[in-house]
XYZ file of C-alpha atoms in Angstrom:
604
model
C -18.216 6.755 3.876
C -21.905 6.865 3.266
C -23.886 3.744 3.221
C -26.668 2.472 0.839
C -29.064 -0.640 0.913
C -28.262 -3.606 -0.767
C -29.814 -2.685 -4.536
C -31.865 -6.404 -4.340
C -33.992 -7.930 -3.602
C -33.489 -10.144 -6.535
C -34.161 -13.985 -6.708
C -31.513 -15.659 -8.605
C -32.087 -19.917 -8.726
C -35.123 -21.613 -8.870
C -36.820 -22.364 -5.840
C -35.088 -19.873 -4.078
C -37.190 -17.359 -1.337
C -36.147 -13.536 -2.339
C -32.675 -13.047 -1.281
C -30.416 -10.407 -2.197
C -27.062 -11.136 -3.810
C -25.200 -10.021 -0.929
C -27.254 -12.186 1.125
C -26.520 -15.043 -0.788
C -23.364 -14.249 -1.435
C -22.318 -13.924 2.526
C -24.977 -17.197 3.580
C -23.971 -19.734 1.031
C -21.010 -18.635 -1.243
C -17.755 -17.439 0.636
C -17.528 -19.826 3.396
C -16.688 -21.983 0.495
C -14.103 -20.924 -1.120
C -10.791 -19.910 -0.281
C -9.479 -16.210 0.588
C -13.010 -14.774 1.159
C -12.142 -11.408 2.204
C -11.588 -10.441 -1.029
C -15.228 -10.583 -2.414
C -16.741 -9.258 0.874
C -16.109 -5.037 0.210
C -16.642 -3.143 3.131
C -12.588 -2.626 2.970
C -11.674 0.535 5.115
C -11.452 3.982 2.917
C -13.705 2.335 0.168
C -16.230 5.025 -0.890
C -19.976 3.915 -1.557
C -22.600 6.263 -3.279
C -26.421 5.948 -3.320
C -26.890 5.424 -6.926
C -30.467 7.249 -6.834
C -27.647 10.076 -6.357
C -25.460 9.800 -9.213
C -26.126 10.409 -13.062
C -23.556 7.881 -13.664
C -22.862 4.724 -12.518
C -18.857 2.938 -13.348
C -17.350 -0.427 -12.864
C -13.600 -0.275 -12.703
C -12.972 -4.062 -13.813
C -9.443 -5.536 -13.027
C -9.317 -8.642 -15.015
C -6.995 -10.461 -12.604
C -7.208 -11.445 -9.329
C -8.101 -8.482 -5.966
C -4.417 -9.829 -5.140
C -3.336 -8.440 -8.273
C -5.726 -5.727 -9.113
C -5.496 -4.002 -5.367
C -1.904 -3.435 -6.460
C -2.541 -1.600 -9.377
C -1.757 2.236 -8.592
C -3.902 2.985 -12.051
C -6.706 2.029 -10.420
C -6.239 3.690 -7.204
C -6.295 6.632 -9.491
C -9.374 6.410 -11.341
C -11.544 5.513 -8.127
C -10.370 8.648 -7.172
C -10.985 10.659 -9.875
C -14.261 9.630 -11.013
C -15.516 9.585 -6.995
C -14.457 12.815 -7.126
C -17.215 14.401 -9.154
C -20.581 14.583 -7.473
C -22.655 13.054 -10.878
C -21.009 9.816 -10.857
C -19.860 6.630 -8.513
C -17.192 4.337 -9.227
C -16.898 0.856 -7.377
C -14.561 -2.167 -8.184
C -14.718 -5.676 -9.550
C -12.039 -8.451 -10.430
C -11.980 -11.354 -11.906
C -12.724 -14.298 -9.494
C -10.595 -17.056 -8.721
C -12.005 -20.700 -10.096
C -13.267 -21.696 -6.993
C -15.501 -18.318 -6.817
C -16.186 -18.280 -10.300
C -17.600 -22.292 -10.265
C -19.820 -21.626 -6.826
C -21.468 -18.081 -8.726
C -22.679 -20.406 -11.974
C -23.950 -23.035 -10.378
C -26.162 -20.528 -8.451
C -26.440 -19.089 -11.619
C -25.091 -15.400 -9.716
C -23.757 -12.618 -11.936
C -20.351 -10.416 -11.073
C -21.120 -8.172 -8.462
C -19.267 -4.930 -7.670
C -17.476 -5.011 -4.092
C -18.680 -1.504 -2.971
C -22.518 -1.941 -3.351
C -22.864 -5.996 -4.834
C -24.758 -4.773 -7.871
C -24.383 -6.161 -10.985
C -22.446 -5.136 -14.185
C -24.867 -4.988 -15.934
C -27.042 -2.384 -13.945
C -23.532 -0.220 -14.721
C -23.493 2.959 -17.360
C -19.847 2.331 -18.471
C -17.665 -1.025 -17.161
C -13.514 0.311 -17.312
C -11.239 -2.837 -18.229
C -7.785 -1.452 -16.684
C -5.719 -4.066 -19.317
C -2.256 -4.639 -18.502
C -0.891 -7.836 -19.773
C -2.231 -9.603 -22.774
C -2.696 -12.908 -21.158
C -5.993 -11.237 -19.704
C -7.831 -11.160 -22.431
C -9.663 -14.158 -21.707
C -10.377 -13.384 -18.393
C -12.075 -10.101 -19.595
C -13.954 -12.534 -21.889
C -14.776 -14.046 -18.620
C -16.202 -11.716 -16.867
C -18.392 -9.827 -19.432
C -20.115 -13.200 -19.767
C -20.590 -13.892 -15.797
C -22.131 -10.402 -16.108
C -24.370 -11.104 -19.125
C -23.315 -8.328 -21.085
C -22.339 -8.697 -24.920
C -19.598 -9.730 -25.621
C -19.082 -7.923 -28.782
C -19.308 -4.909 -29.299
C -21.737 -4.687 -32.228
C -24.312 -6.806 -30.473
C -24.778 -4.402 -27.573
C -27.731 -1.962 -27.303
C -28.640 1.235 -26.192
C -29.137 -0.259 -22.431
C -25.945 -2.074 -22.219
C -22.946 -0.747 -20.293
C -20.077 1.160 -22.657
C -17.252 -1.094 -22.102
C -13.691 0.806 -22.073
C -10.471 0.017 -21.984
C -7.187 1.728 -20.370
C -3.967 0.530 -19.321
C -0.093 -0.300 -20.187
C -0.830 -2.051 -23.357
C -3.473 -0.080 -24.919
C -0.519 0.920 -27.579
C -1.587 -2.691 -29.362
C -4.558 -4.393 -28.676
C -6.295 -5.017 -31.720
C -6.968 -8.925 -31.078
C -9.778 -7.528 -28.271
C -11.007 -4.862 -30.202
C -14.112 -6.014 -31.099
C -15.107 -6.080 -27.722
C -14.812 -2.560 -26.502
C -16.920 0.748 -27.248
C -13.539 2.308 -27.092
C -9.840 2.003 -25.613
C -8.386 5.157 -24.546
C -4.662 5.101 -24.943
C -2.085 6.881 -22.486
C -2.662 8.379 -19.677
C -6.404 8.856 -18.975
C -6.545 11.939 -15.656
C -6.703 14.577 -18.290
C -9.353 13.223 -20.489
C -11.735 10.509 -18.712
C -13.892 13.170 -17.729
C -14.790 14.631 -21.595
C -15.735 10.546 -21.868
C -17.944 10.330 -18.713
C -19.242 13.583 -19.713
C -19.754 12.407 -23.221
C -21.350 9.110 -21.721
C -24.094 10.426 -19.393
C -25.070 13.297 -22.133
C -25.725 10.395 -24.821
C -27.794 8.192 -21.909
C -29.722 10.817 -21.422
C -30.343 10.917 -25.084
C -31.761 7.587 -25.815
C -29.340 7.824 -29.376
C -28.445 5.059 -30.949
C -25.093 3.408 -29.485
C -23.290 4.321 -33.245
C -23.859 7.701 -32.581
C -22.348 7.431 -29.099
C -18.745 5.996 -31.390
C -19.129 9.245 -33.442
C -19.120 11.088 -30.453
C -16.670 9.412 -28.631
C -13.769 9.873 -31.834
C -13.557 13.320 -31.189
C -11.718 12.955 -27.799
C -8.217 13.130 -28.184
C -6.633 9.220 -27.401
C -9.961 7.700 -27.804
C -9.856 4.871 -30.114
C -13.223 3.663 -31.459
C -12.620 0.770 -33.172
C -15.549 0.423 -34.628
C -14.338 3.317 -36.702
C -11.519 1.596 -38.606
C -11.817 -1.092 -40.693
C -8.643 -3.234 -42.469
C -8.229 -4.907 -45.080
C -5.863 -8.024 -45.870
C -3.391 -9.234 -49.103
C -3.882 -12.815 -49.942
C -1.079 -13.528 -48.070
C -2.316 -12.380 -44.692
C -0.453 -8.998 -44.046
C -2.855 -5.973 -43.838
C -3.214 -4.068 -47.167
C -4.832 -0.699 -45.393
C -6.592 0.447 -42.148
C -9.251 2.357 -43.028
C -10.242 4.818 -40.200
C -14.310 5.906 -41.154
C -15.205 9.904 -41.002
C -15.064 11.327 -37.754
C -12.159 9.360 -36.719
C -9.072 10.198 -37.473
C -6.703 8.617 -39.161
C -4.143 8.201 -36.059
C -4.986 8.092 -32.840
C -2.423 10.471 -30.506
C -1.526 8.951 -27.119
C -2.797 11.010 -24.263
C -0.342 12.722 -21.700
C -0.102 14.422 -18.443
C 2.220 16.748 -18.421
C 1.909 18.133 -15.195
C 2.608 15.441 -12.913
C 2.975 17.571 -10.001
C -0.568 18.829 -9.979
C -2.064 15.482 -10.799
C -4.699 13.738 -8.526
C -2.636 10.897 -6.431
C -4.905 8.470 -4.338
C -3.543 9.460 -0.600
C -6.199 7.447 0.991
C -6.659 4.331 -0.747
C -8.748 1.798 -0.330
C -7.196 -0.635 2.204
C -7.395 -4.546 1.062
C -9.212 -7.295 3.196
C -6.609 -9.553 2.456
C -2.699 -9.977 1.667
C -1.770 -8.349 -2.193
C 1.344 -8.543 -3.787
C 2.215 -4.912 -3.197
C 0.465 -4.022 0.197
C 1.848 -0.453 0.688
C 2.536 2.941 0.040
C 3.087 3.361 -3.444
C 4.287 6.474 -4.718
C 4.849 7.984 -8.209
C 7.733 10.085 -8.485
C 8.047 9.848 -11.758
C 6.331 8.747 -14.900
C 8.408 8.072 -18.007
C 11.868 6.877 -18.729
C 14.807 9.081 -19.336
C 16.066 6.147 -21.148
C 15.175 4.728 -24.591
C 16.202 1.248 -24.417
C 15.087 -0.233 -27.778
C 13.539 -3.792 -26.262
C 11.052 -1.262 -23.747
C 7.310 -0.768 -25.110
C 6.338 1.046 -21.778
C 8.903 4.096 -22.265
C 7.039 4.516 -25.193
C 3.545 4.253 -23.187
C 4.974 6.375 -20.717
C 7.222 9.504 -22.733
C 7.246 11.895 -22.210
C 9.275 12.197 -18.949
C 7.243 13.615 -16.104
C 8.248 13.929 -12.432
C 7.163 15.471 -8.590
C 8.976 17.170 -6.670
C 10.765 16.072 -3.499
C 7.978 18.699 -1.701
C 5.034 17.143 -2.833
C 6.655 13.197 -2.622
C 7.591 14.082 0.912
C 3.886 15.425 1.462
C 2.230 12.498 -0.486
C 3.971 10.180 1.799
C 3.000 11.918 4.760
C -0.510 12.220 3.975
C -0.760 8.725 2.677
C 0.818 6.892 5.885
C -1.331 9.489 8.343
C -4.365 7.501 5.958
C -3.242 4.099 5.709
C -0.655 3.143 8.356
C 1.489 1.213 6.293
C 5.001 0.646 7.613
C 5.912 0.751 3.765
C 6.963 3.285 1.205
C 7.968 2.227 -2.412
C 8.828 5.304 -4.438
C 7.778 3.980 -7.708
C 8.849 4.693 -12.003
C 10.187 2.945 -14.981
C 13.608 3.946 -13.466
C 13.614 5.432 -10.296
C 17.172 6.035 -10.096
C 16.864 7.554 -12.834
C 15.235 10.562 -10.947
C 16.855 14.122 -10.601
C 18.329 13.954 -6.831
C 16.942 10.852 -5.697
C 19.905 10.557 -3.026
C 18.199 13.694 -1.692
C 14.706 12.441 -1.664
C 15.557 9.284 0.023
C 17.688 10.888 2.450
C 14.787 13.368 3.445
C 12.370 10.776 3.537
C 14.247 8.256 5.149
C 14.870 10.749 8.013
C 11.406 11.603 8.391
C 9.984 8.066 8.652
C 13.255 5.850 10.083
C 11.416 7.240 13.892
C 8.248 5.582 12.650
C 10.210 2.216 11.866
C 8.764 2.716 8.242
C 10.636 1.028 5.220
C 11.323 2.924 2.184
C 12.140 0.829 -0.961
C 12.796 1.294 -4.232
C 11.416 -0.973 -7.370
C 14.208 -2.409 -9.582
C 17.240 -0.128 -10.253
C 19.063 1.115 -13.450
C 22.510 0.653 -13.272
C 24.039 3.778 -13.655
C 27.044 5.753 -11.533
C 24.251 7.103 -8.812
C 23.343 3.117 -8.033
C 26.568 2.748 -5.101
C 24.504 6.149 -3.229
C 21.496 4.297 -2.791
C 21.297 1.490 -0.686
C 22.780 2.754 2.180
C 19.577 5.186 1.811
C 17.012 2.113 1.613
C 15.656 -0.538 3.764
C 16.189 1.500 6.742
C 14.266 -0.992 8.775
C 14.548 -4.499 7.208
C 17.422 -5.490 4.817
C 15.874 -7.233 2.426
C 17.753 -8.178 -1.697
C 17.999 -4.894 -3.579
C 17.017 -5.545 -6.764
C 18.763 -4.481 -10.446
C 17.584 -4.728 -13.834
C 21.095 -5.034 -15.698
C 18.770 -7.013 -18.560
C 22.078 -8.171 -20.532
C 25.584 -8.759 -19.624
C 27.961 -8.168 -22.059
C 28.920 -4.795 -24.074
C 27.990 -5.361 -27.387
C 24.500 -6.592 -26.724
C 23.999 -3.354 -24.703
C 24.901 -1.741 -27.505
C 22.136 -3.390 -29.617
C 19.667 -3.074 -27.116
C 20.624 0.748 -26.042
C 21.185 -0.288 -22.230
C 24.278 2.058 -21.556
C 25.621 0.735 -18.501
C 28.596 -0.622 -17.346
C 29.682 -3.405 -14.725
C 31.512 -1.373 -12.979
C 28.898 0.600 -11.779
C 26.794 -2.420 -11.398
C 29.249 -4.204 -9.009
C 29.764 -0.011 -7.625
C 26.477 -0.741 -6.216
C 26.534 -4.406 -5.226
C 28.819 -3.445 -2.942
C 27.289 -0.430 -1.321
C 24.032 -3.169 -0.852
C 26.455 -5.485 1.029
C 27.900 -3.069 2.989
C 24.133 -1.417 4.161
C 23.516 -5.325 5.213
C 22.233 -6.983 1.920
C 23.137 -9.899 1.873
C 21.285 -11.066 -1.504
C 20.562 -8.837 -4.990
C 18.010 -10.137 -7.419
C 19.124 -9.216 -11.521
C 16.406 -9.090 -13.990
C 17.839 -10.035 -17.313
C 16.335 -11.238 -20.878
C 17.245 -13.956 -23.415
C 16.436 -13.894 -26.924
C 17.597 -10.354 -27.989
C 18.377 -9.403 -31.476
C 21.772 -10.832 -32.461
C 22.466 -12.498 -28.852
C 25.517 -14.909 -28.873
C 26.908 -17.600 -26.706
C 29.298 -15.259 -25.081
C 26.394 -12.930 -23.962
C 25.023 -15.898 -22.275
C 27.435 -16.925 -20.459
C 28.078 -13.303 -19.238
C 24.931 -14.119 -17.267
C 26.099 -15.967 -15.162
C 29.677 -14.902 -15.289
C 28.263 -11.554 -13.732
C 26.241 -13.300 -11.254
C 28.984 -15.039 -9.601
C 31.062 -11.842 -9.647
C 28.544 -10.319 -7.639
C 28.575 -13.227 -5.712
C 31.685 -13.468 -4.650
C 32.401 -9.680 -4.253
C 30.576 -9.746 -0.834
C 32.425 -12.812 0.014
C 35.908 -10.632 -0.667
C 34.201 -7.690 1.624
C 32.739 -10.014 4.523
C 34.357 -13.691 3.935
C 30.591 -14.765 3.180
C 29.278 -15.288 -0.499
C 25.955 -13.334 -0.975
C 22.768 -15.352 -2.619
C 21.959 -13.843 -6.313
C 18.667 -14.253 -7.631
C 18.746 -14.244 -11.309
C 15.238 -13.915 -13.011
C 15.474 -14.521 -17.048
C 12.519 -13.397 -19.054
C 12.428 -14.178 -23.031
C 12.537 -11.062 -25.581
C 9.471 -10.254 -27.182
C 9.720 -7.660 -30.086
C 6.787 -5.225 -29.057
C 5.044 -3.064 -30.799
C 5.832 1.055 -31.156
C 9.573 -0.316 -30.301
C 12.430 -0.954 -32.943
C 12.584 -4.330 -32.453
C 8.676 -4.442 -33.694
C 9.900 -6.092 -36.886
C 12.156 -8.599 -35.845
C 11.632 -12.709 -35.239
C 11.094 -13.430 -31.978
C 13.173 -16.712 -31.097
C 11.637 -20.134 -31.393
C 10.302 -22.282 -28.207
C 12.729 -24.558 -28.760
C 15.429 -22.035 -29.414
C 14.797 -20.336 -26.297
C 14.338 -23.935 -23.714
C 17.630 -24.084 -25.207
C 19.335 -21.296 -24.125
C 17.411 -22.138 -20.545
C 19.465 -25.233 -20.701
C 22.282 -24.061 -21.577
C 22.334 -21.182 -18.600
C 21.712 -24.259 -16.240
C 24.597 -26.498 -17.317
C 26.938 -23.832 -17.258
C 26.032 -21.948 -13.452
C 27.807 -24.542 -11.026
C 27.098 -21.983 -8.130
C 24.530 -23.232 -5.349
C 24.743 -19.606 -4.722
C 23.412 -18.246 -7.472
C 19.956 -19.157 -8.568
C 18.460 -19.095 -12.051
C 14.404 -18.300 -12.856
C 13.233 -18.446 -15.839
C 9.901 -17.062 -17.029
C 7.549 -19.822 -18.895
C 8.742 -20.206 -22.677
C 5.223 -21.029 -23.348
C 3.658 -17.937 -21.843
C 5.846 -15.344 -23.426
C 5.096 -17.416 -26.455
C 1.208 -16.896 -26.151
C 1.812 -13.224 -24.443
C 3.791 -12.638 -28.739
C 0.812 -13.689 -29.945
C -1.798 -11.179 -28.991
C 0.564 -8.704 -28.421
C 1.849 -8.729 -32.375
C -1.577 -10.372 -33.429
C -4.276 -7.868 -35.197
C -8.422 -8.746 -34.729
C -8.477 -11.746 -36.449
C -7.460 -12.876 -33.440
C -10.666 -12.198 -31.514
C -12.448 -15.255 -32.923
C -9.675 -17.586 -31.133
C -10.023 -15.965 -28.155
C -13.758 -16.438 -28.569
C -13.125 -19.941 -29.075
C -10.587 -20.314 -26.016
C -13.341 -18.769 -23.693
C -15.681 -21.030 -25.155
C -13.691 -24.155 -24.242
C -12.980 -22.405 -20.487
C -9.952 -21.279 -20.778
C -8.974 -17.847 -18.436
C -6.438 -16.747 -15.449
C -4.095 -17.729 -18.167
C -1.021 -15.640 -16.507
C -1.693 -18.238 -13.591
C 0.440 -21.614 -13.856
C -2.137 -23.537 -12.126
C -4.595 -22.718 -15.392
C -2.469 -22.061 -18.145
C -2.261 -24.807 -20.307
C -0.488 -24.123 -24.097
C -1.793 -27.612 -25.107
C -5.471 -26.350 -25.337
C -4.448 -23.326 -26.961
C -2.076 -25.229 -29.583
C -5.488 -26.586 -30.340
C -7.265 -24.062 -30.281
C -4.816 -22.133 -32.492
C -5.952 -26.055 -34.766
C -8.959 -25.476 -34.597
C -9.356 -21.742 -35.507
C -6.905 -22.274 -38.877
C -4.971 -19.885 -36.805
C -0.834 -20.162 -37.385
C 0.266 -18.284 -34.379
C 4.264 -18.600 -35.369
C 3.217 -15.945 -38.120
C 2.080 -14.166 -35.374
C 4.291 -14.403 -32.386
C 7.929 -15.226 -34.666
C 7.713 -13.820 -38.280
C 10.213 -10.782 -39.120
C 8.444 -8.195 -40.364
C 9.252 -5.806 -43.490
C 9.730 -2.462 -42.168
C 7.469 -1.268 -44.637
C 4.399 -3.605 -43.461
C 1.287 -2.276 -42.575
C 1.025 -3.153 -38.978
C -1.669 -3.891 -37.337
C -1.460 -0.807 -34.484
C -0.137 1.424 -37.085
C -3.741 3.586 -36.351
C -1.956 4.668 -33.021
C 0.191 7.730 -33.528
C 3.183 8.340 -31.170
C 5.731 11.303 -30.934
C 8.389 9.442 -32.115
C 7.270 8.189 -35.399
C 8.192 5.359 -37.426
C 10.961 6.463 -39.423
C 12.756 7.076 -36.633
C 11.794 3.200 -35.160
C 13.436 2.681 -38.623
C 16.204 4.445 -37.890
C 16.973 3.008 -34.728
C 16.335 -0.611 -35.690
C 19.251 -0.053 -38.207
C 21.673 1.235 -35.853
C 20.845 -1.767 -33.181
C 21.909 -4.102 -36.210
C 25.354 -1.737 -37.410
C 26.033 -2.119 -33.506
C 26.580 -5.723 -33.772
């Protein structure tokens, strides 16, 4: 790790002697406010270039919290990659909690990059890693705390490119606007031809419309200032019209060779607790399965894997690096994975010496699921955790979750025999055609897991049930359908309470209101980005965050904007409707989304 002076000294305040950023930062701004570690850098393994050195300079932004954003493997990834080449650094910024955020404006202090404290705006290209639509303000957010342009079209030539990556870059037209371009998919295969791209039209001095032309012709690059859409009187889009050199749909990039790809074995280590403070380890990226409610298989297709080898060496490497007494071995579905009994009983014997835990993210239910606990936790017992999403056999037939209770209660009881004592399900509410009965199986299968353990050990086991609400996503076949009302859903809520009578089984539900506002922006089209405009301009951000989300503000808002946001978040759509991230071409294309919707309905 090389060193490099503070890029001050910069007086920011009136009155103020020269200071520089980092100065003021350390002297006056983090002994007040809470968790300081994470805006002080100097984390171990973080890599910091003298930018006299480098032909590029990029901002990996996180709009969430460090907690949040140090978690993010994605990122891990693309510090890598791009520190990688000897032309360009990359350094890391996240969005600031309110108590950092209100001490930087009334000093009147920009965002500041952790590595070197400089500020966004001194960057060549800013990448947004977006993962969850109730971010959007906080990207707002942080482009103005960093005095940049908010829209795209009011940015000049000396202005940072602002890009966009992530999860749910398969449908976000309500911030398009606001970035140069969104690359959608996978990006290790193709950020460099955009870097590359980048630093040869700096150089240039073009104008930044020329840099969009240029940009188009990278495969997954999606320029929206390239496609423009028109509207019937009645609100639906009429046509998207992509402008010459763009094409007319966008493919999603890929990499296909998994195996070879760059994985972050020394990551940067975080000042300060994070929700997932480990080893983290791809085996696998995509989904064998095609479960019809799931936009990230289609993000994610197709399936890609490493094998046990190079796992068993990207574990060792990473712990020699790191010294986490954690390994997750992460996917969509990681039981899922071609011989995962053999991977974790080869890396369970290499690390069980080294009192290292190996765990496993939420499990399919499938016949495999009764091999696998015994293989886990083979230091602390903690819940194993199962995503059996509904409960009965018809709605798994409409949502094309093949799985049967058997083999979920198959592997319940393998967990209580390793020493679980408590399992955590993940289901939804609100699916296509759900019933009362399917309801009720909720909890119905809940208390048979329950009391399973208490037939093997004479002790009922504690499950966790955690109930999200269905939202049709786009690029799935439920993309047309209504999503279910607020009040619809609180009453299903209510209904799950009244009828579980168990103290041992516990019921969370997600926030009606959020996944309300998450339906918004994830069905809504760019009309949209005047709201959020407005939302940022009455303070609203860290939305995802109950102590700031408030769905009063936006219902006005929403008032204020002569925004309806039921015909975005709950109308059914015609599957012949022009959609608003119709522009982004998949493999599996619509007819066969068509196809599929139609068979969830005949499987009612």
């Amino acid at each position: 790790m090389c060193r490099i002076a503070d890029p001050g000294p910069e007086s920011y305040g009136p009155g103020r002697m020269k200071k520089s950023i980092q100065q003021i930062l350390f002297d006056e701004v983090l002994p007040r406010v809470q968790k300081p570690g994470q805006y002080a850098g100097g984390e171990r393994n973080i890599i910091v270039k003298d930018h006299a050195s480098v032909d590029l300079k990029v901002a990996l932004a996180f709009p969430d919290t460090y907690a949040i954003g140090m978690s993010h493997l994605g990122l891990r990834i693309l510090y890598q990659l791009i520190n990688d080449r000897e032309d360009a650094c990359a350094e890391r910024v996240f969005a600031p909690w309110i108590d950092m955020e209100d001490e930087l404006r009334r000093r009147e202090l920009p965002l500041v990059t952790l590595e070197t404290f400089t500020p966004l705006d001194r960057f060549d290209v800013i990448g947004f890693s977006m993962q969850y639509e109730l971010g959007f303000t906080n990207l707002l957010n942080m482009l103005e705390m960093s005095r940049i342009p908010v829209l795209t079209a009011d940015r000049g030539i000396n202005d940072p490119v602002i890009l966009g990556g992530g999860s749910i870059t398969l449908a976000m037209e309500p911030v398009a606007p606001f970035f140069d371009a969104i690359l959608v998919g996978d990006a290790e295969d193709v950020i460099h031809k955009a870097l590359d791209i980048i630093k040869a039209w700096r150089r240039s001095g073009r104008p930044r419309a020329e840099l969009h032309r240029d940009l188009c012709a990278i495969p997954g690059m999606y320029v929206p200032s390239h496609y423009e859409v028109d509207y019937h009187p009645d609100g639906t889009i009429a046509e998207i019209r992509n402008l010459a050199p763009a094409p007319s749909s966008i493919p999603k990039t890929t990499v296909w060779d998994l195996e070879n790809a760059t994985f972050p074995v020394r990551p940067v280590i975080p000042n300060v607790e994070v929700i997932h403070d480990r080893i983290n380890i791809e085996i696998m990226r995509g989904c064998p399965n095609q479960c019809r409610f799931c936009q990230a298989v289609q993000h994610y297709r197709p399936l890609k894997m490493r094998t046990i080898e190079t796992v068993l060496a990207l574990a060792e490497q990473s712990y020699r690096e790191t010294g986490y007494d954690e390994i997750s071995l992460t996917s969509l579905s990681t039981a899922d994975y071609p011989g995962i009994v053999d991977l974790l009983t080869a890396i369970s014997d290499r690390f069980r010496s080294r009192r290292v835990n190996v765990s496993l993210p939420s499990l399919r239910v499938g016949p495999e699921l009764k091999r696998l606990p015994g293989l886990t936790s083979t230091v602390r017992k903690s819940g194993l955790t199962m995503a059996p999403e509904v409960a009965t056999d018809r709605l798994r037939e409409v949502i094309r979750k093949p799985i049967k209770n058997a083999d979920l209660m198959a592997g319940c009881a393998a967990a209580f025999e390793a020493g679980y004592r408590l399992v955590k399900f993940y289901f939804l509410i609100g699916a296509p055609t759900e019933r009362e009965e399917d309801l009720r199986g909720i909890v119905d299968l809940a208390h048979a897991a329950s009391v399973l353990r208490q037939q093997m050990s004479g002790r009922r086991a504690q499950v966790n049930c955690s109930i999200s609400s269905h939202i049709p996503k786009p690029h799935t076949p439920f993309q047309w359908e209504a999503m279910d009302t607020r009040e619809e859903l609180r009453a299903k809520q209510r209904f799950l309470r009244s009828y579980n009578r168990s103290g041992h089984i516990q019921l969370k539900f997600h926030d009606v209101d959020v996944s309300y506002l998450e339906a918004v922006f994830s069905r809504g089209d760019r009309r949209l980005a005047g709201t959020l405009l407005a939302a940022r301009a009455a303070g609203l951000r860290m939305d995802a965050w109950s102590e700031c989300f408030d769905i009063r503000r936006w219902e006005e808002i929403f008032a204020a904007s002569g925004v309806d946001p039921d015909w975005y978040a709950l109308r059914r759509r015609a599957t012949d409707e022009i959609l608003p991230w119709d522009m982004i071409g998949l493999k599996i294309p619509t007819a066969h989304l068509v196809k599929e919707h139609g068979r969830a309905h005949a499987a009612a």
